[in-house]
mmCIF file of C-alpha atoms in Angstrom:
data_model
loop_
_atom_site.group_PDB
_atom_site.id
_atom_site.type_symbol
_atom_site.label_atom_id
_atom_site.label_comp_id
_atom_site.label_asym_id
_atom_site.label_seq_id
_atom_site.Cartn_x
_atom_site.Cartn_y
_atom_site.Cartn_z
ATOM 1 C CA MET A 1 7.944 22.543 29.644
ATOM 2 C CA LYS A 2 8.001 20.523 26.438
ATOM 3 C CA LYS A 3 10.425 17.618 26.187
ATOM 4 C CA ALA A 4 12.540 16.483 23.251
ATOM 5 C CA LEU A 5 14.735 13.451 22.673
ATOM 6 C CA VAL A 6 17.544 13.940 20.143
ATOM 7 C CA ILE A 7 19.444 10.883 18.905
ATOM 8 C CA GLY A 8 22.801 11.654 17.318
ATOM 9 C CA ALA A 9 23.004 14.913 19.246
ATOM 10 C CA SER A 10 26.765 15.346 18.822
ATOM 11 C CA GLY A 11 26.664 15.501 15.013
ATOM 12 C CA GLY A 12 26.353 18.737 13.073
ATOM 13 C CA ILE A 13 22.593 18.663 12.536
ATOM 14 C CA GLY A 14 21.741 16.905 15.803
ATOM 15 C CA GLN A 15 23.739 19.373 17.838
ATOM 16 C CA ALA A 16 22.238 22.385 16.062
ATOM 17 C CA VAL A 17 18.705 21.041 16.537
ATOM 18 C CA SER A 18 19.411 20.441 20.233
ATOM 19 C CA TRP A 19 20.651 23.995 20.719
ATOM 20 C CA ARG A 20 17.657 25.503 18.966
ATOM 21 C CA LEU A 21 15.212 23.387 20.934
ATOM 22 C CA LYS A 22 16.826 24.489 24.198
ATOM 23 C CA GLY A 23 16.525 28.078 22.990
ATOM 24 C CA GLN A 24 12.811 27.475 22.476
ATOM 25 C CA GLY A 25 12.456 26.283 26.063
ATOM 26 C CA PHE A 26 12.508 22.518 25.496
ATOM 27 C CA ASP A 27 13.928 20.129 28.046
ATOM 28 C CA VAL A 28 16.285 18.200 25.741
ATOM 29 C CA THR A 29 17.570 14.677 26.358
ATOM 30 C CA ALA A 30 20.595 14.302 24.072
ATOM 31 C CA LEU A 31 22.025 10.899 23.163
ATOM 32 C CA SER A 32 24.993 10.085 20.959
ATOM 33 C CA ARG A 33 27.786 7.552 20.665
ATOM 34 C CA SER A 34 30.575 10.082 21.254
ATOM 35 C CA THR A 35 29.135 11.737 24.368
ATOM 36 C CA ASN A 36 27.375 8.953 26.259
ATOM 37 C CA GLY A 37 28.080 5.745 24.352
ATOM 38 C CA PHE A 38 24.638 5.460 22.735
ATOM 39 C CA ASP A 39 25.337 3.256 19.717
ATOM 40 C CA LEU A 40 22.486 2.594 17.282
ATOM 41 C CA THR A 41 24.240 -0.547 16.068
ATOM 42 C CA ASP A 42 24.046 -2.092 19.573
ATOM 43 C CA PRO A 43 20.441 -3.355 19.950
ATOM 44 C CA ASP A 44 20.833 -4.332 23.609
ATOM 45 C CA GLY A 45 22.356 -0.967 24.456
ATOM 46 C CA VAL A 46 19.592 0.917 22.637
ATOM 47 C CA HIS A 47 16.911 -1.081 24.425
ATOM 48 C CA HIS A 48 18.502 -0.594 27.845
ATOM 49 C CA THR A 49 18.998 3.164 27.450
ATOM 50 C CA LEU A 50 15.508 3.859 26.122
ATOM 51 C CA ASN A 51 13.944 1.668 28.800
ATOM 52 C CA GLU A 52 15.555 3.954 31.384
ATOM 53 C CA LEU A 53 13.748 7.010 29.998
ATOM 54 C CA SER A 54 10.571 8.068 31.769
ATOM 55 C CA GLY A 55 7.710 10.309 30.789
ATOM 56 C CA SER A 56 6.761 11.253 27.251
ATOM 57 C CA PHE A 57 8.415 13.404 24.604
ATOM 58 C CA ASP A 58 6.774 16.024 22.405
ATOM 59 C CA LEU A 59 9.522 15.540 19.828
ATOM 60 C CA ILE A 60 11.837 12.631 19.054
ATOM 61 C CA PHE A 61 14.425 13.444 16.410
ATOM 62 C CA VAL A 62 16.801 10.793 15.019
ATOM 63 C CA ALA A 63 19.756 12.558 13.413
ATOM 64 C CA SER A 64 22.226 9.654 13.357
ATOM 65 C CA GLY A 65 23.672 8.373 10.100
ATOM 66 C CA ALA A 66 26.825 8.024 8.055
ATOM 67 C CA LEU A 67 27.980 8.099 4.445
ATOM 68 C CA GLU A 68 31.202 6.272 5.287
ATOM 69 C CA ILE A 69 31.516 3.476 7.831
ATOM 70 C CA ASN A 70 34.859 1.842 8.606
ATOM 71 C CA GLY A 71 36.452 3.656 5.697
ATOM 72 C CA ALA A 72 34.049 2.335 3.054
ATOM 73 C CA GLU A 73 33.178 5.164 0.687
ATOM 74 C CA PRO A 74 29.872 5.321 -1.238
ATOM 75 C CA GLU A 75 30.084 3.075 -4.307
ATOM 76 C CA LYS A 76 30.506 4.709 -7.703
ATOM 77 C CA SER A 77 29.028 1.589 -9.293
ATOM 78 C CA PHE A 78 27.977 -1.971 -8.471
ATOM 79 C CA ARG A 79 31.519 -3.121 -9.361
ATOM 80 C CA THR A 80 32.747 -1.826 -5.996
ATOM 81 C CA LEU A 81 29.884 -3.241 -3.912
ATOM 82 C CA SER A 82 30.892 -4.863 -0.621
ATOM 83 C CA ALA A 83 28.478 -7.019 1.336
ATOM 84 C CA GLN A 84 29.954 -5.905 4.660
ATOM 85 C CA ALA A 85 29.814 -2.218 3.754
ATOM 86 C CA MET A 86 26.185 -2.627 2.721
ATOM 87 C CA MET A 87 25.273 -4.393 5.964
ATOM 88 C CA ASP A 88 27.036 -1.673 7.949
ATOM 89 C CA GLN A 89 24.971 0.989 6.183
ATOM 90 C CA PHE A 90 21.731 -0.843 6.912
ATOM 91 C CA ALA A 91 22.684 -1.433 10.553
ATOM 92 C CA LEU A 92 23.168 2.278 11.231
ATOM 93 C CA ASN A 93 20.857 4.042 8.785
ATOM 94 C CA ALA A 94 17.860 1.686 8.779
ATOM 95 C CA VAL A 95 17.938 -0.827 11.636
ATOM 96 C CA GLY A 96 19.097 1.820 14.123
ATOM 97 C CA PRO A 97 16.084 4.125 13.636
ATOM 98 C CA ALA A 98 13.814 1.052 13.662
ATOM 99 C CA LEU A 99 15.143 0.167 17.108
ATOM 100 C CA ILE A 100 14.190 3.652 18.315
ATOM 101 C CA LEU A 101 10.763 3.395 16.708
ATOM 102 C CA ARG A 102 10.176 0.177 18.609
ATOM 103 C CA HIS A 103 9.895 2.379 21.721
ATOM 104 C CA ALA A 104 7.849 5.147 20.097
ATOM 105 C CA ALA A 105 4.443 4.045 21.391
ATOM 106 C CA ARG A 106 5.678 4.290 24.979
ATOM 107 C CA LEU A 107 7.740 7.463 24.587
ATOM 108 C CA LEU A 108 5.171 9.558 22.703
ATOM 109 C CA PRO A 109 2.077 11.012 24.421
ATOM 110 C CA ARG A 110 -1.368 9.793 23.413
ATOM 111 C CA ASP A 111 -3.270 12.899 24.494
ATOM 112 C CA ARG A 112 -1.559 15.623 22.458
ATOM 113 C CA ARG A 113 0.402 16.392 19.298
ATOM 114 C CA ALA A 114 3.867 14.842 19.072
ATOM 115 C CA VAL A 115 6.455 14.425 16.312
ATOM 116 C CA PHE A 116 8.829 11.556 15.587
ATOM 117 C CA ALA A 117 11.219 12.546 12.792
ATOM 118 C CA VAL A 118 14.066 10.584 11.216
ATOM 119 C CA LEU A 119 16.720 12.126 9.001
ATOM 120 C CA SER A 120 16.602 10.493 5.601
ATOM 121 C CA ALA A 121 18.078 11.721 2.302
ATOM 122 C CA ARG A 122 16.790 12.550 -1.151
ATOM 123 C CA VAL A 123 19.163 9.954 -2.597
ATOM 124 C CA GLY A 124 16.996 7.360 -0.831
ATOM 125 C CA SER A 125 14.141 8.261 -3.168
ATOM 126 C CA ILE A 126 13.628 5.544 -5.777
ATOM 127 C CA GLY A 127 11.581 7.848 -7.996
ATOM 128 C CA ASP A 128 14.226 10.586 -7.892
ATOM 129 C CA ASN A 129 17.213 8.322 -8.665
ATOM 130 C CA ARG A 130 18.609 9.320 -12.052
ATOM 131 C CA LEU A 131 22.349 8.967 -11.490
ATOM 132 C CA GLY A 132 22.863 5.534 -9.953
ATOM 133 C CA GLY A 133 25.801 4.854 -7.653
ATOM 134 C CA TRP A 134 25.874 5.062 -3.850
ATOM 135 C CA VAL A 135 24.084 1.712 -3.788
ATOM 136 C CA SER A 136 24.350 0.885 -0.086
ATOM 137 C CA TYR A 137 23.593 4.372 1.215
ATOM 138 C CA ARG A 138 20.673 4.833 -1.184
ATOM 139 C CA ALA A 139 19.216 1.454 -0.257
ATOM 140 C CA SER A 140 19.573 2.048 3.499
ATOM 141 C CA LYS A 141 17.758 5.369 3.217
ATOM 142 C CA ALA A 142 15.023 3.840 1.055
ATOM 143 C CA ALA A 143 14.668 1.205 3.760
ATOM 144 C CA VAL A 144 14.366 3.741 6.568
ATOM 145 C CA ASN A 145 11.674 5.553 4.578
ATOM 146 C CA GLN A 146 9.646 2.327 4.487
ATOM 147 C CA ILE A 147 10.288 1.772 8.198
ATOM 148 C CA VAL A 148 9.046 5.258 9.058
ATOM 149 C CA HIS A 149 5.971 4.881 6.866
ATOM 150 C CA THR A 150 5.098 1.546 8.466
ATOM 151 C CA ALA A 151 5.632 2.907 11.980
ATOM 152 C CA ALA A 152 3.352 5.849 11.200
ATOM 153 C CA ILE A 153 0.523 3.474 10.278
ATOM 154 C CA GLU A 154 0.890 1.559 13.539
ATOM 155 C CA LEU A 155 1.221 4.679 15.700
ATOM 156 C CA ALA A 156 -1.909 6.244 14.202
ATOM 157 C CA ARG A 157 -4.002 3.457 15.696
ATOM 158 C CA THR A 158 -3.201 4.494 19.268
ATOM 159 C CA HIS A 159 -1.649 7.984 18.971
ATOM 160 C CA LYS A 160 -4.155 9.958 16.922
ATOM 161 C CA GLN A 161 -2.195 13.211 17.074
ATOM 162 C CA ALA A 162 1.242 11.726 16.439
ATOM 163 C CA ILE A 163 3.228 12.668 13.341
ATOM 164 C CA CYS A 164 5.906 10.224 12.181
ATOM 165 C CA VAL A 165 7.964 11.381 9.192
ATOM 166 C CA ALA A 166 11.224 11.075 7.260
ATOM 167 C CA LEU A 167 13.005 14.360 6.545
ATOM 168 C CA HIS A 168 15.577 15.368 3.948
ATOM 169 C CA PRO A 169 17.715 18.231 5.369
ATOM 170 C CA GLY A 170 19.230 19.347 2.089
ATOM 171 C CA THR A 171 22.999 19.462 1.670
ATOM 172 C CA VAL A 172 24.541 20.570 4.948
ATOM 173 C CA LYS A 173 28.134 21.592 5.696
ATOM 174 C CA THR A 174 29.169 18.978 8.251
ATOM 175 C CA GLU A 175 31.999 16.493 8.684
ATOM 176 C CA PHE A 176 29.481 13.963 7.354
ATOM 177 C CA THR A 177 29.437 15.635 3.918
ATOM 178 C CA ARG A 178 32.803 17.416 3.771
ATOM 179 C CA LYS A 179 34.358 15.143 1.106
ATOM 180 C CA TYR A 180 31.253 15.097 -1.084
ATOM 181 C CA LEU A 181 30.102 18.707 -1.320
ATOM 182 C CA GLY A 182 31.884 19.544 -4.568
ATOM 183 C CA ARG A 183 30.006 22.381 -6.224
ATOM 184 C CA HIS A 184 26.723 21.566 -4.539
ATOM 185 C CA PRO A 185 25.219 24.510 -2.637
ATOM 186 C CA ALA A 186 25.165 23.728 1.067
ATOM 187 C CA VAL A 187 23.912 25.401 4.239
ATOM 188 C CA ALA A 188 25.331 25.599 7.744
ATOM 189 C CA PRO A 189 24.005 23.180 10.391
ATOM 190 C CA GLY A 190 22.232 26.009 12.206
ATOM 191 C CA THR A 191 20.318 26.923 9.059
ATOM 192 C CA ALA A 192 19.430 23.288 8.411
ATOM 193 C CA ALA A 193 18.199 22.925 11.989
ATOM 194 C CA ALA A 194 16.012 26.004 11.687
ATOM 195 C CA ASN A 195 14.551 24.707 8.414
ATOM 196 C CA LEU A 196 13.825 21.249 9.808
ATOM 197 C CA LEU A 197 12.235 22.546 13.000
ATOM 198 C CA SER A 198 10.080 24.910 10.960
ATOM 199 C CA VAL A 199 8.840 21.949 8.894
ATOM 200 C CA MET A 200 8.170 19.862 12.002
ATOM 201 C CA GLN A 201 6.194 22.697 13.587
ATOM 202 C CA ARG A 202 3.950 22.990 10.512
ATOM 203 C CA LEU A 203 3.182 19.297 10.077
ATOM 204 C CA THR A 204 -0.222 17.922 11.047
ATOM 205 C CA PRO A 205 -1.396 14.360 11.761
ATOM 206 C CA ASP A 206 -2.606 14.229 8.144
ATOM 207 C CA ASP A 207 1.067 14.403 7.100
ATOM 208 C CA THR A 208 2.161 11.393 9.113
ATOM 209 C CA GLY A 209 3.994 8.674 7.226
ATOM 210 C CA GLY A 210 5.368 11.119 4.667
ATOM 211 C CA PHE A 211 8.816 12.031 3.344
ATOM 212 C CA TYR A 212 9.499 15.782 3.238
ATOM 213 C CA ASP A 213 12.419 18.030 2.383
ATOM 214 C CA TRP A 214 13.819 20.991 4.331
ATOM 215 C CA ALA A 215 11.174 23.297 2.844
ATOM 216 C CA GLY A 216 8.274 20.992 3.711
ATOM 217 C CA LYS A 217 7.777 19.738 0.147
ATOM 218 C CA PRO A 218 6.984 16.026 -0.328
ATOM 219 C CA VAL A 219 9.826 13.920 -1.734
ATOM 220 C CA PRO A 220 8.835 11.041 -4.066
ATOM 221 C CA TRP A 221 9.314 7.557 -2.679
#
């Protein structure tokens, strides 16, 4: 039986991915702050929990993230920038996944294909930024893209079949996005999960270190 580790498994996308993986016969280890106190902003807690895991995982999926933290909404311009809000975004959206990636070499198998995927966002693309705003969230997602790319280079030295990528899920109808959907077309979490898993199943080691959308198309850095 294949094994999967899902971080942020109580959120809309994380939960839907967990359900689909179980339906495909995976043994799923699900971690989240709301269900078992797994907090990506607590480095000691992350280290302790991951150190307790044994064996190797065919898929590690990091679905944690937030647009708003402690009531701080995405900035409409630099005039509303808050240092604390920006640090909170980096702690969860960039440093958190990096803390998971620190354990990737031990948790991924060396003798077969495995995928480590982190949810990113198209707004983290520097090349695709034409509207401005959302400074802290954009920057944290740009940072996690760099973290994933760097981790992929290191993993490739010892895990030749590993695939380490950042994924953009599209706009998904979750509590995460409820206030910001507007007129943007959005899909249900189950649809997003199916799309993301389809992309992950098609990726090869040649794709490692990349940034891809829900359809498997590369997203500019």
